[in-house]
């Protein structure tokens, strides 16, 4: 019988969401430089909501969307995620 550690699955999924957000910002920056079809801002923001740490890293690394006002939400998403993670850890450790 195979057992699955749900915590490991959740952590892996969360890490993958952040990696995908990072890569999406890099891809969109490359598309912007080549003047080709771009990723909609709505999609970038949704990915930022799901993987804010990767999105923030991508914004900084690729210098992409850092001056657009609606992308100032990304640090807010990071704080919300950090708070939620902290609450989960506090709950699990008693």
CSV table of N, CA and C in Angstrom, one decimal:
chain,number,residue,atom,x,y,z
A,1,UNK,N,0.8,-1.2,0.0
A,1,UNK,CA,0.0,0.0,0.0
A,1,UNK,C,0.9,1.2,0.0
A,2,UNK,N,0.5,2.2,-0.8
A,2,UNK,CA,1.3,3.5,-0.9
A,2,UNK,C,0.6,4.5,0.0
A,3,UNK,N,1.4,5.1,0.8
A,3,UNK,CA,0.9,6.2,1.7
A,3,UNK,C,1.5,7.5,1.1
A,4,UNK,N,0.6,8.6,1.2
A,4,UNK,CA,1.0,9.9,0.7
A,4,UNK,C,1.0,10.9,1.9
A,5,UNK,N,2.1,11.6,2.0
A,5,UNK,CA,2.2,12.6,3.0
A,5,UNK,C,1.5,13.9,2.5
A,6,UNK,N,0.3,14.2,2.9
A,6,UNK,CA,-0.4,15.3,2.4
A,6,UNK,C,0.3,16.7,2.6
A,7,UNK,N,1.1,16.8,3.7
A,7,UNK,CA,1.8,18.0,3.9
A,7,UNK,C,2.9,18.2,2.8
A,8,UNK,N,3.6,17.1,2.5
A,8,UNK,CA,4.6,17.2,1.4
A,8,UNK,C,4.0,17.6,0.1
A,9,UNK,N,2.8,17.0,-0.2
A,9,UNK,CA,2.1,17.3,-1.5
A,9,UNK,C,1.7,18.8,-1.5
A,10,UNK,N,1.2,19.3,-0.4
A,10,UNK,CA,0.8,20.7,-0.4
A,10,UNK,C,2.0,21.6,-0.6
A,11,UNK,N,3.1,21.3,0.1
A,11,UNK,CA,4.3,22.1,0.0
A,11,UNK,C,4.9,22.1,-1.4
A,12,UNK,N,4.9,20.9,-2.0
A,12,UNK,CA,5.3,20.8,-3.4
A,12,UNK,C,4.5,21.6,-4.3
A,13,UNK,N,3.2,21.5,-4.2
A,13,UNK,CA,2.2,22.2,-5.0
A,13,UNK,C,2.4,23.7,-4.9
A,14,UNK,N,2.6,24.2,-3.7
A,14,UNK,CA,2.8,25.6,-3.4
A,14,UNK,C,4.2,26.1,-4.0
A,15,UNK,N,5.2,25.3,-3.9
A,15,UNK,CA,6.5,25.6,-4.5
A,15,UNK,C,6.3,25.7,-6.0
A,16,UNK,N,5.6,24.8,-6.6
A,16,UNK,CA,5.4,24.8,-8.0
A,16,UNK,C,4.7,26.0,-8.5
A,17,UNK,N,3.7,26.4,-7.7
A,17,UNK,CA,2.9,27.6,-8.1
A,17,UNK,C,3.8,28.8,-8.1
A,18,UNK,N,4.7,28.9,-7.1
A,18,UNK,CA,5.6,30.0,-7.1
A,18,UNK,C,6.6,30.0,-8.2
A,19,UNK,N,7.1,28.8,-8.5
A,19,UNK,CA,8.1,28.7,-9.6
A,19,UNK,C,7.4,29.0,-10.9
A,20,UNK,N,6.2,28.6,-11.1
A,20,UNK,CA,5.4,28.9,-12.3
A,20,UNK,C,5.2,30.4,-12.5
A,21,UNK,N,4.9,31.1,-11.4
A,21,UNK,CA,4.7,32.5,-11.4
A,21,UNK,C,6.0,33.2,-11.8
A,22,UNK,N,7.1,32.8,-11.2
A,22,UNK,CA,8.4,33.4,-11.5
A,22,UNK,C,8.7,33.2,-13.0
A,23,UNK,N,8.5,32.0,-13.5
A,23,UNK,CA,8.7,31.8,-15.0
A,23,UNK,C,7.8,32.6,-15.9
A,24,UNK,N,6.6,32.7,-15.5
A,24,UNK,CA,5.6,33.5,-16.3
A,24,UNK,C,6.0,34.9,-16.4
A,25,UNK,N,6.5,35.5,-15.3
A,25,UNK,CA,7.0,36.9,-15.4
A,25,UNK,C,8.2,37.0,-16.4
A,26,UNK,N,9.1,36.0,-16.3
A,26,UNK,CA,10.2,36.0,-17.2
A,26,UNK,C,9.8,35.9,-18.6
A,27,UNK,N,8.9,35.0,-18.9
A,27,UNK,CA,8.4,34.8,-20.2
A,27,UNK,C,7.7,36.0,-20.8
A,28,UNK,N,6.9,36.7,-20.0
A,28,UNK,CA,6.2,37.9,-20.4
A,28,UNK,C,7.2,39.0,-20.7
A,29,UNK,N,8.2,39.1,-19.9
A,29,UNK,CA,9.2,40.1,-20.1
A,29,UNK,C,9.9,39.9,-21.5
A,30,UNK,N,10.2,38.6,-21.7
A,30,UNK,CA,10.9,38.3,-23.0
A,30,UNK,C,9.9,38.6,-24.2
A,31,UNK,N,8.7,38.3,-24.0
A,31,UNK,CA,7.7,38.7,-25.1
A,31,UNK,C,7.6,40.2,-25.3
A,32,UNK,N,7.7,40.9,-24.2
A,32,UNK,CA,7.6,42.4,-24.3
A,32,UNK,C,8.8,42.9,-25.0
A,33,UNK,N,10.0,42.3,-24.8
A,33,UNK,CA,11.2,42.8,-25.5
A,33,UNK,C,11.2,42.5,-27.0
A,34,UNK,N,10.5,41.3,-27.3
A,34,UNK,CA,10.4,40.9,-28.7
A,34,UNK,C,9.2,41.5,-29.4
A,35,UNK,N,8.4,42.2,-28.6
A,35,UNK,CA,7.1,42.8,-29.2
A,35,UNK,C,6.2,41.8,-29.8
A,36,UNK,N,6.0,40.7,-29.1
A,36,UNK,CA,5.1,39.6,-29.5
A,36,UNK,C,3.9,39.6,-28.6
A,37,UNK,N,3.0,38.6,-28.8
A,37,UNK,CA,1.8,38.5,-28.0
A,37,UNK,C,2.2,38.3,-26.5
A,38,UNK,N,1.5,39.1,-25.7
A,38,UNK,CA,1.8,39.2,-24.2
A,38,UNK,C,0.8,38.4,-23.4
A,39,UNK,N,1.2,38.0,-22.2
A,39,UNK,CA,0.4,37.4,-21.2
A,39,UNK,C,-0.5,38.5,-20.7
A,40,UNK,N,-1.8,38.3,-20.6
A,40,UNK,CA,-2.7,39.4,-20.1
A,40,UNK,C,-2.4,39.7,-18.6
A,41,UNK,N,-2.5,40.9,-18.2
A,41,UNK,CA,-2.2,41.4,-16.9
A,41,UNK,C,-3.1,40.6,-15.9
A,42,UNK,N,-4.3,40.4,-16.2
A,42,UNK,CA,-5.2,39.6,-15.4
A,42,UNK,C,-4.6,38.2,-15.0
A,43,UNK,N,-4.0,37.6,-16.0
A,43,UNK,CA,-3.4,36.3,-15.8
A,43,UNK,C,-2.2,36.4,-14.8
A,44,UNK,N,-1.4,37.4,-15.1
A,44,UNK,CA,-0.2,37.7,-14.2
A,44,UNK,C,-0.6,37.9,-12.8
A,45,UNK,N,-1.7,38.7,-12.6
A,45,UNK,CA,-2.2,39.0,-11.2
A,45,UNK,C,-2.7,37.7,-10.6
A,46,UNK,N,-3.4,36.9,-11.3
A,46,UNK,CA,-4.0,35.7,-10.8
A,46,UNK,C,-2.8,34.8,-10.3
A,47,UNK,N,-1.8,34.6,-11.1
A,47,UNK,CA,-0.6,33.9,-10.8
A,47,UNK,C,0.1,34.5,-9.5
A,48,UNK,N,0.0,35.8,-9.4
A,48,UNK,CA,0.6,36.5,-8.3
A,48,UNK,C,-0.2,36.2,-7.0
A,49,UNK,N,-1.5,36.0,-7.2
A,49,UNK,CA,-2.3,35.7,-6.0
A,49,UNK,C,-2.0,34.3,-5.5
A,50,UNK,N,-1.8,33.4,-6.5
A,50,UNK,CA,-1.5,32.0,-6.1
A,50,UNK,C,-0.1,31.7,-5.7
A,51,UNK,N,0.9,32.4,-6.3
A,51,UNK,CA,2.3,32.2,-6.0
A,51,UNK,C,3.0,33.5,-5.9
A,52,UNK,N,2.7,34.3,-4.8
A,52,UNK,CA,3.2,35.7,-4.7
A,52,UNK,C,4.7,35.8,-4.5
A,53,UNK,N,5.3,34.8,-3.9
A,53,UNK,CA,6.7,34.9,-3.7
A,53,UNK,C,7.5,34.7,-5.0
A,54,UNK,N,7.1,33.8,-5.8
A,54,UNK,CA,7.6,33.6,-7.1
A,54,UNK,C,7.4,34.8,-8.0
A,55,UNK,N,6.2,35.4,-7.9
A,55,UNK,CA,5.8,36.5,-8.7
A,55,UNK,C,6.7,37.7,-8.4
A,56,UNK,N,6.9,37.9,-7.1
A,56,UNK,CA,7.7,39.1,-6.6
A,56,UNK,C,9.1,38.9,-7.1
A,57,UNK,N,9.6,37.7,-6.9
A,57,UNK,CA,11.0,37.4,-7.4
A,57,UNK,C,11.2,37.6,-8.9
A,58,UNK,N,10.2,37.2,-9.6
A,58,UNK,CA,10.2,37.4,-11.1
A,58,UNK,C,10.1,38.9,-11.4
A,59,UNK,N,9.3,39.6,-10.7
A,59,UNK,CA,9.2,41.1,-11.0
A,59,UNK,C,10.6,41.7,-10.7
A,60,UNK,N,11.2,41.3,-9.7
A,60,UNK,CA,12.5,41.9,-9.3
A,60,UNK,C,13.6,41.5,-10.3
A,61,UNK,N,13.7,40.2,-10.5
A,61,UNK,CA,14.7,39.6,-11.4
A,61,UNK,C,14.7,40.1,-12.8
A,62,UNK,N,13.5,40.1,-13.3
A,62,UNK,CA,13.3,40.5,-14.7
A,62,UNK,C,13.0,42.0,-14.9
A,63,UNK,N,12.9,42.7,-13.8
A,63,UNK,CA,12.5,44.2,-13.8
A,63,UNK,C,11.2,44.3,-14.7
A,64,UNK,N,10.2,43.6,-14.3
A,64,UNK,CA,9.0,43.6,-15.1
A,64,UNK,C,7.7,43.9,-14.2
A,65,UNK,N,6.9,44.9,-14.7
A,65,UNK,CA,5.7,45.3,-14.0
A,65,UNK,C,5.9,45.9,-12.7
A,66,UNK,N,7.1,46.4,-12.4
A,66,UNK,CA,7.4,47.0,-11.1
A,66,UNK,C,6.9,48.4,-10.9
A,67,UNK,N,6.5,49.1,-12.0
A,67,UNK,CA,6.0,50.4,-11.9
A,67,UNK,C,4.5,50.5,-12.1
A,68,UNK,N,3.9,49.4,-12.5
A,68,UNK,CA,2.4,49.5,-12.7
A,68,UNK,C,1.7,49.4,-11.4
A,69,UNK,N,0.8,50.3,-11.2
A,69,UNK,CA,0.1,50.4,-9.9
A,69,UNK,C,-0.6,49.2,-9.4
A,70,UNK,N,-1.3,48.5,-10.3
A,70,UNK,CA,-2.1,47.3,-9.9
A,70,UNK,C,-1.1,46.2,-9.4
A,71,UNK,N,0.1,46.2,-9.8
A,71,UNK,CA,1.0,45.1,-9.4
A,71,UNK,C,1.6,45.4,-8.0
A,72,UNK,N,1.2,46.5,-7.4
A,72,UNK,CA,1.6,46.8,-6.0
A,72,UNK,C,0.8,45.9,-5.1
A,73,UNK,N,-0.1,45.2,-5.7
A,73,UNK,CA,-0.9,44.2,-4.9
A,73,UNK,C,0.0,42.9,-4.5
A,74,UNK,N,1.0,42.7,-5.3
A,74,UNK,CA,1.8,41.5,-5.1
A,74,UNK,C,2.4,41.4,-3.7
A,75,UNK,N,3.0,42.5,-3.2
A,75,UNK,CA,3.5,42.4,-1.8
A,75,UNK,C,2.4,42.2,-0.8
A,76,UNK,N,1.2,42.7,-1.1
A,76,UNK,CA,0.0,42.5,-0.2
A,76,UNK,C,-0.3,41.0,-0.2
A,77,UNK,N,-0.3,40.4,-1.4
A,77,UNK,CA,-0.5,38.9,-1.5
A,77,UNK,C,0.5,38.2,-0.7
A,78,UNK,N,1.8,38.6,-0.7
A,78,UNK,CA,2.9,38.0,0.0
A,78,UNK,C,2.6,38.0,1.5
A,79,UNK,N,2.2,39.2,2.0
A,79,UNK,CA,1.9,39.3,3.5
A,79,UNK,C,0.7,38.4,3.9
A,80,UNK,N,-0.3,38.4,3.0
A,80,UNK,CA,-1.5,37.5,3.3
A,80,UNK,C,-1.0,36.1,3.4
A,81,UNK,N,-0.2,35.6,2.4
A,81,UNK,CA,0.3,34.3,2.4
A,81,UNK,C,1.1,34.0,3.6
A,82,UNK,N,2.0,34.9,3.9
A,82,UNK,CA,2.9,34.7,5.1
A,82,UNK,C,2.1,34.6,6.4
A,83,UNK,N,1.1,35.4,6.5
A,83,UNK,CA,0.2,35.4,7.7
A,83,UNK,C,-0.5,34.0,7.8
A,84,UNK,N,-1.1,33.6,6.6
A,84,UNK,CA,-1.8,32.3,6.6
A,84,UNK,C,-0.9,31.1,6.9
A,85,UNK,N,0.3,31.2,6.4
A,85,UNK,CA,1.3,30.1,6.7
A,85,UNK,C,1.7,30.1,8.1
A,86,UNK,N,1.9,31.3,8.7
A,86,UNK,CA,2.2,31.4,10.1
A,86,UNK,C,1.0,30.9,11.0
A,87,UNK,N,-0.2,31.2,10.6
A,87,UNK,CA,-1.3,30.6,11.4
A,87,UNK,C,-1.4,29.1,11.3
A,88,UNK,N,-1.2,28.6,10.1
A,88,UNK,CA,-1.2,27.1,10.0
A,88,UNK,C,-0.1,26.5,10.8
A,89,UNK,N,1.1,27.0,10.8
A,89,UNK,CA,2.2,26.5,11.5
A,89,UNK,C,1.9,26.6,13.0
A,90,UNK,N,1.4,27.7,13.5
A,90,UNK,CA,1.0,27.8,14.9
A,90,UNK,C,0.0,26.8,15.3
A,91,UNK,N,-1.0,26.6,14.4
A,91,UNK,CA,-2.1,25.6,14.7
A,91,UNK,C,-1.5,24.2,14.8
A,92,UNK,N,-0.6,23.9,13.9
A,92,UNK,CA,-0.1,22.5,13.8
A,92,UNK,C,0.9,22.2,14.9
A,93,UNK,N,1.6,23.3,15.4
A,93,UNK,CA,2.6,23.1,16.5
A,93,UNK,C,1.9,23.2,17.9
A,94,UNK,N,0.7,23.6,17.9
A,94,UNK,CA,-0.1,23.7,19.2
A,94,UNK,C,0.2,24.9,19.9
